[in-house]
Every structure is written in C-alpha cells, then in structure tokens.
C-alpha cells in the first residue's frame, strides 16, 4: 500500500489510526473554528486554543459535485471519462460547529439531512513522490 | 419631490451581454459612450468616475480611450458587489456636495465555465481548492437544499423560475441567452450541483453598464425623465450567517447581509417591500432568486412556492422579478451585474422597456446583488 500524506499539515491529526480535525476554541467566548485560527470572529478577541474536534456528527446540508472542478486548483481526477461525482456537505458536530467537508456518499438516494456520519480519510491523487495524498471527509457512521 | 441632496440617474448605457470578441474594457468604454450620449452630454462633462471590474483590468485606464480630461477616477473592486459599490460611491460623492455630475461604470469579462478561485489568495488555504471545495456552485446547492428541506420549495418551482428567466431574456436584445426553455428542459438538463441543473445556474459572462448621475435639482437640464435614487446600500456579513466559501458555520444563526442591506435601504428610502412595483434580485441560480424574495422582505419563507405557481413574479404579475432575464439569461460579469439591474429598472420606470415593459405605470423599483465573500448591495429607485 502506498504511503499516505495529508493534503496539508495542520488540518487533522496525522499520522493517526483515528484522525481528528484540528480546530480552535476561543478561550473568552467558547466559539469553535476550523481550521485553526488565532482570532475569534464572534467576540473579536485573539485568545484561542487548539482543540481536536469531534469525529462524529450529523449531516446539516449537502450537494453533489457533478462535474470535474477546474484544475488547478483541484488535484483530484478531472478526466470527464473517469470523474466520479463526489458529495460535499456541512456536518454538525454537536456543541462545536458545522464543518464543510467532502462526503464519501455521492447520490441523492444515499444522502439525507440529519443522517449520522463520522470522519474518514479520502484519497485525492498520487503526488510526484508516489505518495497517496489524502484529505478529510465524512462517511456513514457504523 | 426630490430635495437638492438627492441624486438622479440622467443617462444610461449598456452593451450586449452576449459572448463576443470584445475585451471587458471595450464593454466599459462602449457603455460609457452610450450613457453620456443618453444624458446629452460628453465625457468631458464628467466631473468624477467610479469604475468597477473584477477580472477585466483597471477601469481608470479607459481614460486613454475616452479622453484625458483630468477627472477624479477611482477604481472599485468589491467582489460580487463591485458594480453596486461603484454606484454607492458615486451617489455619496454627489450627496456630499463634492460634485454635480459624474458616472458609475461596471464591466467584466470572465473565462468560460465556473469561476476559477484562487483559494490561497482568498485566505482559504491552498488545500481548499486542491480538495475540490472552492466552487461557488456547491454553496448555492447546499444553501438551497437546506432551504427546500426547511420550507417546502419543490423542484417544479425551480424549473418555473428558470423558464421565466429565459422567457424574459428572449425579449431582451442585450441578453446572452435569448432562447426560451421550458420548465422541463430546465429541470432535465445536466445535474451540476444537486439540486441545481445546468440551466438553473447563470454562467460567468461579459458586459458593461454605465450610469450618469447628477444632483436631483439639476436633473431636468439633462433629461425629461430623471429617475431618483432613494437608497443605495452595501452590507457585509455578520457572525453566524451562511455564506459562500465558509469552511465552517457557527452553531448560531444570523440572517445574512441581504437582510441587513434590504432593511437599511427601505429605512433610508422611507418605503417598504409593499411599495415596490418591480424587483431585480440576484439570481446566480434559480434558488437564489427564490430565497432572496424572502430575504429582501417581499414574502415569508416558503410563500414563494405559491407566489411562483400563481405567476406573481412574471412581468404580468403582482411583483415582476428579474424582468430582463436576470443573471440566468444575461450571464454574470461580476463588475457589471449590479448596474445591469439598475439599468433595467431605469428603463422600466421611464416606460422604455419595449416588449418586456411592466404595465400599470410602475413608479418604484428595487435591485439586489449578493456574492462572495458574503456581501450584498441594494438600491431603491423611483420617478
């Protein structure tokens, strides 16, 4: 199996058997943010701490990317012959935030607002070193 | 009666929004020439200009083609509210008493296909584009999907809004897409971003618009049919609103910049939604028009389903919406769209809209733009 590398450092714990998204929590007002940031847009303070976000949530809304995104910037498959539509949604992590993420499901029949989901890693492409580039996403919870 | 510090539109110019060999700057220059001619003046009479473009070059360079008159020319770039911001700035230059006569210009030309977003420069991180999430179309699909779930809007209604846009566009010589499409053709075209199909979306396009503005008490020097600007407002997002390119949303909910801009504009104009005879609402896609009807105060959430079924937003209806075909039929040249809406309202209020003229002698008209990164612009016109 190819070595896996994250699409960007600092988005999720890596390497890890059970990765978690890395966010920030405002120490002053309790607001959560993803990805990590130093400033809080809710209270306009700059007193935040790093937190690992919940890895389970519920689907708040969704769509399906039905055509290949422009490349650049997209690094995944853009060949119209082989492109597979992919789901994108906001997943509500209780008491934290709704995170925008790719979804492993990609049909209207599979995707329902309110369904339970959990964090997974999604392969994007193979980089020039032969490593498999992965990003975070959500799939059906066990 | 308008007071001396009010502002009037006395000249309007627009180019064809059809795809062409012209540059974006060509559109801007042509629109300016038409607008100053419409006001019966020359470029040399312009005391100031605010020019907006997001992808077609620095607007102020057009003076080398229009004439080096030394006027104050300020470039405006403000995302999807670029045209609205140029107009807002021009209005305030006159209201402040600095100038009597000037021009607001908006033009653009974009490459074909969905907008290519540089997520790194937008402060979103390179990964956001690399992972396939920097697409405006996804936001519109997700906002609409949740809205349909919450308020019972159906796919049939999406199809009806699309069909109306192309019906109105077919009556507009300057529109890009001038072929009527049925509700079925709209619904059954390729699914781009569920629940939105190809013909439910506008496409990035090209075009130019210019508006000559003056102090209201001097308007009759230039035209017999001055149109007064009762309000021009731009608002950005507040914490908790759901906007394009949000990597996360807060648990809290706030209504968004459209609601804020709309309320402020009605207050400034001393009017309410029921006073408006015509509305041009941002229709990046069919759902945006539907949701923006409620966000701008023209109905309750969910009421659109009945209103659209009854034909209330048709040119012949109670509240005609997007009478020129909107972004759906005209395309979206970002710098020009907001001013296109104002152009259409001026035509309608003058009674010069030809085949698509709203009957019943309309006296008031409303425009609304919305776009990245969570910005909205509203104007209210009257005659």
Coordinates of C-alpha atoms in Angstrom, one line a residue:
Chain A
X1 CA 0.0 0.0 0.0
X2 CA 1.3 3.5 -1.0
X3 CA 2.4 5.8 1.8
X4 CA -0.3 8.3 2.6
X5 CA 0.4 12.0 3.1
X6 CA -2.1 14.8 4.2
X7 CA -3.1 17.4 1.6
X8 CA -1.9 20.0 4.2
X9 CA -0.3 19.8 7.5
X10 CA -2.3 21.0 10.5
X11 CA -5.8 20.2 9.2
X12 CA -6.1 16.9 11.1
X13 CA -4.0 14.7 13.4
X14 CA -1.6 12.8 11.3
X15 CA -0.4 10.1 11.2
X16 CA -3.2 8.5 13.2
X17 CA -5.4 5.4 13.1
X18 CA -8.3 7.6 14.1
X19 CA -7.6 11.1 12.8
X20 CA -9.4 14.1 14.3
X21 CA -9.9 17.6 12.8
X22 CA -7.7 20.3 14.4
X23 CA -9.7 23.4 15.3
X24 CA -9.6 26.3 17.6
X25 CA -11.7 27.2 20.6
X26 CA -12.0 30.8 21.8
X27 CA -11.0 30.8 25.5
X28 CA -13.0 34.0 26.0
X29 CA -16.4 33.2 24.4
X30 CA -16.2 29.4 23.7
X31 CA -16.6 29.8 19.9
X32 CA -15.2 27.0 17.8
X33 CA -13.4 27.4 14.5
X34 CA -12.0 25.2 11.7
X35 CA -9.2 25.2 10.5
X36 CA -7.2 26.6 13.5
X37 CA -7.1 30.4 13.7
X38 CA -5.7 32.9 16.2
X39 CA -8.6 35.4 16.0
X40 CA -12.2 34.9 17.0
X41 CA -14.8 36.4 14.6
X42 CA -17.5 36.1 17.3
X43 CA -16.1 38.2 20.1
X44 CA -13.2 39.8 18.1
X45 CA -10.7 38.5 20.7
X46 CA -7.4 36.7 19.9
X47 CA -7.2 34.3 22.8
X48 CA -7.8 30.9 21.2
X49 CA -6.5 27.4 22.0
X50 CA -6.0 24.3 19.7
X51 CA -8.6 21.6 20.1
X52 CA -9.4 18.3 18.4
X53 CA -12.9 18.4 17.1
X54 CA -15.5 15.6 17.5
X55 CA -15.2 12.9 14.8
X56 CA -18.9 12.1 14.7
X57 CA -21.8 14.4 13.6
X58 CA -24.9 14.7 11.6
X59 CA -25.4 16.0 8.1
X60 CA -26.9 19.5 8.1
X61 CA -27.0 20.0 4.3
X62 CA -25.3 18.6 1.2
X63 CA -24.8 18.8 -2.5
X64 CA -23.1 16.6 -5.1
X65 CA -20.2 18.0 -7.2
X66 CA -21.4 16.7 -10.6
X67 CA -18.7 17.9 -12.9
X68 CA -14.9 18.0 -12.7
X69 CA -13.7 21.1 -10.8
X70 CA -11.1 23.3 -12.7
X71 CA -7.5 22.1 -12.3
X72 CA -5.7 23.9 -11.0
X73 CA -6.6 24.3 -8.2
X74 CA -8.2 20.8 -7.9
X75 CA -5.7 17.9 -7.7
X76 CA -8.2 15.0 -8.0
X77 CA -9.4 13.3 -11.2
X78 CA -10.7 15.8 -13.7
X79 CA -10.9 13.4 -16.7
X80 CA -14.6 13.6 -17.8
X81 CA -14.5 9.9 -18.8
X82 CA -13.5 8.7 -15.3
X83 CA -14.5 11.5 -13.0
X84 CA -16.8 10.3 -10.2
X85 CA -19.2 12.9 -8.7
X86 CA -18.5 13.5 -5.0
X87 CA -20.6 14.7 -2.1
X88 CA -19.9 17.9 -0.2
X89 CA -21.8 18.9 2.9
X90 CA -21.8 20.6 6.3
X91 CA -21.6 18.2 9.1
X92 CA -22.9 19.4 12.5
X93 CA -20.5 18.5 15.4
X94 CA -22.6 18.9 18.5
X95 CA -21.8 22.0 20.6
X96 CA -18.9 22.8 18.3
X97 CA -19.6 23.9 14.7
X98 CA -20.8 22.7 11.3
X99 CA -17.7 21.7 9.3
X100 CA -17.7 21.8 5.5
X101 CA -16.3 18.6 4.1
X102 CA -16.3 16.1 1.3
X103 CA -18.6 13.1 1.7
X104 CA -18.0 9.5 0.7
X105 CA -21.6 9.2 -0.4
X106 CA -22.5 10.7 -3.8
X107 CA -26.1 10.0 -4.7
X108 CA -29.4 11.8 -3.6
X109 CA -30.7 8.4 -2.6
X110 CA -27.8 7.9 -0.1
X111 CA -27.7 11.4 1.4
X112 CA -30.3 12.6 3.9
X113 CA -30.2 15.7 6.1
X114 CA -29.8 14.5 9.7
X115 CA -28.0 11.3 9.0
X116 CA -25.2 10.2 11.3
X117 CA -21.6 10.5 9.8
X118 CA -18.1 10.0 11.0
X119 CA -14.7 11.4 10.0
X120 CA -12.8 9.4 7.3
X121 CA -9.8 9.9 5.1
X122 CA -10.4 10.3 1.4
X123 CA -7.7 9.7 -1.3
X124 CA -7.3 12.6 -3.7
X125 CA -4.4 11.8 -6.0
X126 CA -0.8 10.4 -6.1
X127 CA 1.9 13.0 -5.8
X128 CA 5.2 13.2 -7.7
X129 CA 6.9 11.1 -4.9
X130 CA 4.4 8.3 -5.4
X131 CA 2.6 9.0 -2.2
X132 CA -1.1 9.0 -1.9
X133 CA -2.5 12.4 -1.0
X134 CA -5.5 12.3 1.4
X135 CA -7.9 14.8 2.7
X136 CA -10.6 14.7 5.4
X137 CA -14.2 13.8 4.8
X138 CA -17.2 12.1 6.3
X139 CA -18.8 8.8 5.6
X140 CA -21.7 6.8 7.1
X141 CA -21.2 6.0 10.9
X142 CA -21.0 2.4 11.9
Chain B
X1 CA -40.4 65.9 -4.6
X2 CA -36.7 65.3 -4.5
X3 CA -34.6 67.6 -2.4
X4 CA -31.3 69.1 -3.6
X5 CA -29.2 66.5 -1.9
X6 CA -30.9 63.6 -3.6
X7 CA -29.4 62.0 -6.6
X8 CA -30.9 61.3 -10.0
X9 CA -29.9 59.0 -12.9
X10 CA -29.9 61.0 -16.1
X11 CA -28.1 58.8 -18.6
X12 CA -27.8 55.0 -19.0
X13 CA -25.7 52.8 -21.3
X14 CA -25.4 49.1 -21.7
X15 CA -23.6 46.7 -24.1
X16 CA -24.8 43.3 -25.3
X17 CA -24.0 40.7 -22.7
X18 CA -23.7 38.0 -25.4
X19 CA -20.3 36.3 -25.7
X20 CA -18.2 38.3 -28.2
X21 CA -14.6 39.1 -29.3
X22 CA -14.7 42.3 -27.3
X23 CA -12.5 42.8 -24.3
X24 CA -14.0 43.6 -20.9
X25 CA -12.6 47.1 -21.3
X26 CA -14.3 47.5 -24.7
X27 CA -17.6 46.9 -22.9
X28 CA -16.8 49.5 -20.3
X29 CA -15.8 52.1 -22.9
X30 CA -18.9 51.4 -25.1
X31 CA -21.2 51.6 -22.1
X32 CA -19.7 55.0 -21.0
X33 CA -20.2 56.4 -24.5
X34 CA -23.8 55.3 -24.6
X35 CA -24.5 56.7 -21.1
X36 CA -23.1 60.2 -21.7
X37 CA -24.9 60.4 -25.1
X38 CA -28.1 59.3 -23.4
X39 CA -27.7 62.2 -20.9
X40 CA -27.0 64.6 -23.8
X41 CA -23.5 65.4 -22.5
X42 CA -19.9 64.5 -23.3
X43 CA -17.2 62.6 -21.5
X44 CA -15.5 66.0 -20.8
X45 CA -18.6 66.9 -18.7
X46 CA -18.0 64.1 -16.2
X47 CA -16.5 65.6 -13.0
X48 CA -15.8 62.2 -11.5
X49 CA -16.0 58.4 -12.2
X50 CA -16.1 55.3 -10.1
X51 CA -15.3 52.2 -12.2
X52 CA -15.6 48.6 -11.2
X53 CA -14.3 45.4 -12.7
X54 CA -13.1 42.2 -11.1
X55 CA -11.3 40.4 -14.0
X56 CA -11.0 42.9 -16.9
X57 CA -8.3 45.3 -15.9
X58 CA -8.0 48.6 -14.1
X59 CA -11.1 50.7 -15.0
X60 CA -9.3 54.0 -14.9
X61 CA -7.0 53.1 -17.8
X62 CA -10.1 53.7 -20.0
X63 CA -9.4 57.5 -19.9
X64 CA -6.7 56.9 -22.6
X65 CA -9.6 56.0 -24.9
X66 CA -12.4 58.2 -23.6
X67 CA -10.3 61.4 -23.2
X68 CA -7.6 62.6 -20.8
X69 CA -9.8 65.2 -19.0
X70 CA -8.1 65.0 -15.6
X71 CA -11.2 63.9 -13.8
X72 CA -11.2 62.1 -10.4
X73 CA -11.4 58.4 -11.4
X74 CA -11.5 55.8 -8.7
X75 CA -11.3 52.1 -9.2
X76 CA -13.6 49.9 -7.2
X77 CA -13.3 46.1 -6.6
X78 CA -15.6 44.6 -4.1
X79 CA -16.4 41.0 -5.1
X80 CA -19.9 40.5 -6.5
X81 CA -21.0 43.9 -5.2
X82 CA -18.4 45.7 -7.3
X83 CA -20.9 47.5 -9.5
X84 CA -23.1 48.3 -6.6
X85 CA -20.1 49.7 -4.7
X86 CA -19.2 51.9 -7.7
X87 CA -22.8 53.3 -7.7
X88 CA -22.8 53.7 -3.9
X89 CA -19.6 55.7 -4.1
X90 CA -20.9 57.9 -6.9
X91 CA -24.1 58.6 -5.1
X92 CA -22.2 59.7 -2.0
X93 CA -19.8 61.9 -3.9
X94 CA -22.8 63.9 -5.1
X95 CA -24.7 63.7 -1.8
X96 CA -21.6 65.1 0.0
X97 CA -21.8 68.1 -2.2
X98 CA -18.4 67.5 -3.9
X99 CA -19.7 67.1 -7.4
X100 CA -22.8 67.8 -9.5
X101 CA -22.4 65.3 -12.4
X102 CA -20.5 62.0 -12.7
X103 CA -20.6 58.4 -13.8
X104 CA -20.6 54.9 -12.3
X105 CA -19.2 52.2 -14.5
X106 CA -19.1 48.4 -14.2
X107 CA -17.8 45.9 -16.7
X108 CA -16.2 42.5 -16.9
X109 CA -15.3 39.5 -19.0
X110 CA -14.7 36.1 -17.5
X111 CA -13.3 32.8 -19.0
X112 CA -15.9 30.2 -19.8
X113 CA -17.1 27.7 -17.2
X114 CA -17.3 28.0 -13.4
X115 CA -15.2 30.7 -11.7
X116 CA -11.6 29.6 -11.0
X117 CA -11.0 30.5 -7.4
X118 CA -7.5 31.1 -6.1
X119 CA -8.3 29.8 -2.6
X120 CA -4.8 30.7 -1.3
X121 CA -5.2 34.4 -2.2
X122 CA -8.7 34.4 -0.8
X123 CA -7.4 33.4 2.6
X124 CA -9.0 30.0 2.5
X125 CA -5.8 27.9 2.2
X126 CA -4.5 26.1 -0.8
X127 CA -6.0 22.8 0.4
X128 CA -9.5 24.2 0.0
X129 CA -9.1 24.5 -3.8
X130 CA -7.0 21.3 -4.1
X131 CA -9.6 19.2 -2.4
X132 CA -12.4 20.4 -4.7
X133 CA -14.3 22.6 -2.4
X134 CA -13.6 26.1 -3.8
X135 CA -16.6 26.1 -6.1
X136 CA -19.4 28.7 -5.6
X137 CA -21.8 26.3 -7.2
X138 CA -21.5 24.0 -4.2
X139 CA -22.6 26.7 -1.8
X140 CA -25.7 27.5 -3.8
X141 CA -26.6 23.8 -4.0
X142 CA -26.2 23.4 -0.2
X143 CA -28.0 26.6 0.8
X144 CA -30.9 25.7 -1.5
X145 CA -31.0 22.0 -0.4
X146 CA -31.4 23.0 3.2
X147 CA -33.9 25.7 2.3
X148 CA -36.1 23.3 0.3
X149 CA -36.0 20.9 3.3
X150 CA -37.0 23.6 5.7
X151 CA -39.6 25.5 3.7
X152 CA -41.1 23.0 1.3
X153 CA -39.9 24.5 -2.0
X154 CA -40.2 22.0 -4.8
X155 CA -38.2 21.1 -7.9
X156 CA -41.1 22.3 -10.1
X157 CA -40.7 25.7 -8.7
X158 CA -37.0 25.7 -9.5
X159 CA -38.0 24.8 -13.1
X160 CA -40.6 27.6 -13.3
X161 CA -38.1 30.3 -12.2
X162 CA -35.6 29.1 -14.9
X163 CA -38.2 29.1 -17.6
X164 CA -39.3 32.6 -16.6
X165 CA -35.7 33.9 -16.8
X166 CA -35.3 32.6 -20.4
X167 CA -38.7 33.9 -21.4
X168 CA -37.8 37.4 -20.2
X169 CA -34.4 37.1 -21.7
X170 CA -35.9 36.3 -25.1
X171 CA -37.4 39.8 -25.0
X172 CA -34.1 41.5 -24.2
X173 CA -31.9 42.4 -27.2
X174 CA -28.9 42.7 -24.9
X175 CA -29.3 39.3 -23.1
X176 CA -26.8 36.5 -23.7
X177 CA -29.2 33.6 -23.7
X178 CA -32.3 34.6 -25.8
X179 CA -33.8 31.2 -26.4
X180 CA -36.8 30.2 -24.4
X181 CA -36.5 27.0 -22.4
X182 CA -39.5 25.0 -20.9
X183 CA -39.7 24.1 -17.3
X184 CA -39.0 20.5 -18.3
X185 CA -35.8 21.5 -20.2
X186 CA -34.6 23.4 -17.2
X187 CA -35.2 20.6 -14.8
X188 CA -33.9 17.8 -17.1
X189 CA -30.6 19.5 -18.1
X190 CA -27.3 18.1 -16.6
X191 CA -27.2 17.9 -12.8
X192 CA -24.2 20.2 -11.8
X193 CA -24.6 20.6 -8.1
X194 CA -27.7 18.9 -6.6
X195 CA -30.5 20.1 -6.7
X196 CA -29.3 22.5 -9.4
X197 CA -29.0 21.7 -13.0
X198 CA -27.1 23.4 -15.8
X199 CA -29.9 25.7 -16.9
X200 CA -30.7 26.6 -13.2
X201 CA -27.3 28.3 -13.0
X202 CA -26.1 31.5 -14.6
X203 CA -22.7 31.4 -16.2
X204 CA -19.7 33.8 -15.9
X205 CA -20.0 36.1 -18.9
X206 CA -19.2 39.6 -20.2
X207 CA -20.8 43.0 -20.5
X208 CA -20.7 46.6 -19.4
X209 CA -23.0 49.2 -18.0
X210 CA -22.6 52.9 -17.1
X211 CA -24.9 55.3 -15.3
X212 CA -24.6 59.1 -15.4
X213 CA -25.7 60.6 -12.1
X214 CA -26.3 64.2 -11.1
X215 CA -27.8 66.3 -8.3
X216 CA -31.5 65.8 -8.4
X217 CA -32.3 69.6 -8.6
X218 CA -30.3 69.8 -11.8
X219 CA -31.7 66.6 -13.4
X220 CA -34.1 68.4 -15.8
X221 CA -31.2 70.0 -17.5
X222 CA -30.3 66.6 -18.9
X223 CA -33.5 64.6 -19.2
X224 CA -37.3 64.8 -19.1
X225 CA -37.4 61.5 -17.2
X226 CA -34.9 61.6 -14.3
X227 CA -35.0 58.6 -12.1
X228 CA -34.3 59.2 -8.4
X229 CA -32.0 57.1 -6.2
X230 CA -33.8 56.8 -2.9
X231 CA -31.3 54.3 -1.4
X232 CA -28.0 52.6 -2.2
X233 CA -26.7 50.3 0.5
X234 CA -23.8 47.8 0.7
X235 CA -23.5 45.4 3.7
X236 CA -21.1 42.6 4.6
X237 CA -21.8 39.5 6.6
X238 CA -22.3 39.2 10.4
X239 CA -21.3 36.4 12.7
X240 CA -23.4 33.3 12.2
X241 CA -24.5 33.8 8.6
X242 CA -24.2 31.1 6.0
X243 CA -22.0 32.4 3.1
X244 CA -20.2 31.1 0.1
X245 CA -16.8 29.6 1.0
X246 CA -17.5 29.1 4.7
X247 CA -15.1 26.4 5.8
X248 CA -17.3 26.1 8.9
X249 CA -20.5 27.5 10.2
X250 CA -21.2 28.6 13.7
X251 CA -24.0 26.9 15.7
X252 CA -25.6 30.4 16.0
X253 CA -27.7 31.7 13.1
X254 CA -27.9 35.2 11.7
X255 CA -29.8 36.1 8.6
X256 CA -27.0 37.4 6.4
X257 CA -26.0 40.6 4.5
X258 CA -29.0 40.6 2.2
X259 CA -31.5 41.0 5.1
X260 CA -29.3 43.7 6.6
X261 CA -28.9 45.6 3.3
X262 CA -32.6 45.4 2.5
X263 CA -33.7 46.7 5.8
X264 CA -31.3 49.6 5.7
X265 CA -32.3 50.5 2.2
X266 CA -36.0 50.5 3.0
X267 CA -35.4 52.6 6.0
X268 CA -33.2 55.1 4.0
X269 CA -35.9 55.4 1.3
X270 CA -38.8 55.6 3.8
X271 CA -40.6 52.8 1.9
X272 CA -41.3 49.1 2.5
X273 CA -41.4 46.0 0.3
X274 CA -45.1 46.5 -0.4
X275 CA -44.3 49.8 -2.1
X276 CA -42.1 48.2 -4.8
X277 CA -43.5 47.8 -8.2
X278 CA -40.6 45.8 -9.7
X279 CA -37.6 43.9 -8.2
X280 CA -34.4 42.7 -9.7
X281 CA -32.9 40.1 -7.3
X282 CA -29.6 38.3 -7.5
X283 CA -30.3 35.0 -9.4
X284 CA -26.9 33.3 -9.5
X285 CA -29.2 30.3 -9.7
X286 CA -32.9 29.8 -9.6
X287 CA -32.9 29.0 -5.8
X288 CA -31.1 32.3 -5.1
X289 CA -34.0 34.2 -6.7
X290 CA -36.5 32.2 -4.6
X291 CA -34.6 32.7 -1.3
X292 CA -33.8 36.3 -2.0
X293 CA -37.5 37.1 -2.4
X294 CA -38.0 36.3 1.3
X295 CA -34.6 37.7 2.4
X296 CA -35.4 41.1 0.8
X297 CA -38.8 41.2 2.6
X298 CA -41.1 40.5 -0.3
X299 CA -42.7 37.4 1.2
X300 CA -42.4 35.0 4.1
X301 CA -40.1 32.0 3.8
X302 CA -41.9 29.3 1.9
X303 CA -44.5 31.6 0.5
X304 CA -42.6 31.6 -2.8
X305 CA -44.0 28.2 -3.7
X306 CA -47.5 29.6 -4.0
X307 CA -46.4 33.0 -5.5
X308 CA -44.5 31.4 -8.3
X309 CA -47.2 28.9 -9.1
X310 CA -49.6 31.8 -9.3
X311 CA -47.3 33.7 -11.7
X312 CA -46.9 36.6 -9.3
X313 CA -43.2 37.2 -10.3
X314 CA -43.9 37.2 -14.0
X315 CA -43.8 40.5 -16.0
X316 CA -47.6 40.5 -15.9
X317 CA -47.7 39.6 -12.2
X318 CA -48.1 41.4 -8.9
X319 CA -44.3 41.8 -8.3
X320 CA -42.3 41.3 -11.5
X321 CA -38.9 39.8 -10.7
X322 CA -35.9 39.9 -13.0
X323 CA -37.7 41.4 -15.9
X324 CA -34.6 41.5 -18.2
X325 CA -33.9 37.8 -17.6
X326 CA -31.6 38.3 -14.7
X327 CA -28.2 36.7 -14.4
X328 CA -29.7 33.5 -15.7
X329 CA -30.3 35.0 -19.2
X330 CA -27.6 37.7 -19.1
X331 CA -24.8 35.8 -17.5
X332 CA -22.6 37.1 -14.7
X333 CA -20.0 39.6 -15.5
X334 CA -19.2 40.4 -11.8
X335 CA -18.4 44.1 -12.2
X336 CA -21.4 44.8 -14.4
X337 CA -24.3 42.8 -12.9
X338 CA -25.4 45.2 -10.2
X339 CA -25.5 48.1 -12.6
X340 CA -27.4 46.0 -15.2
X341 CA -30.2 45.6 -12.7
X342 CA -30.3 49.4 -12.1
X343 CA -30.2 50.0 -15.9
X344 CA -33.2 47.7 -16.3
X345 CA -35.1 49.5 -13.6
X346 CA -34.4 52.9 -15.2
X347 CA -35.7 51.6 -18.5
X348 CA -38.8 50.2 -16.8
X349 CA -39.5 53.4 -14.8
X350 CA -39.0 55.5 -18.0
X351 CA -41.5 53.3 -19.8
X352 CA -38.9 52.4 -22.3
X353 CA -38.6 48.6 -21.8
X354 CA -40.4 47.7 -25.0
X355 CA -41.8 44.1 -25.2
X356 CA -41.0 43.4 -21.6
X357 CA -42.4 46.7 -20.2
X358 CA -44.2 46.2 -16.9
X359 CA -47.7 47.6 -17.3
X360 CA -49.6 49.8 -14.8
X361 CA -47.1 52.7 -14.9
X362 CA -44.5 51.5 -12.4
X363 CA -43.1 54.2 -10.1
X364 CA -40.7 52.3 -7.8
X365 CA -38.1 49.6 -8.4
X366 CA -35.7 47.6 -6.3
X367 CA -32.3 45.9 -7.0
X368 CA -30.3 43.4 -5.0
X369 CA -26.9 41.8 -5.6
X370 CA -25.3 39.1 -3.5
X371 CA -22.0 37.3 -3.7
X372 CA -18.6 36.4 -2.4
X373 CA -17.4 36.6 0.3
X374 CA -20.8 37.4 1.8
X375 CA -21.7 40.8 0.6
X376 CA -24.9 42.4 -0.6
X377 CA -25.9 45.6 -2.3
X378 CA -29.4 47.1 -2.6
X379 CA -30.8 50.1 -4.4
X380 CA -34.3 51.7 -4.5
X381 CA -35.3 53.9 -7.4
X382 CA -38.3 56.0 -8.1
X383 CA -39.5 58.5 -10.6

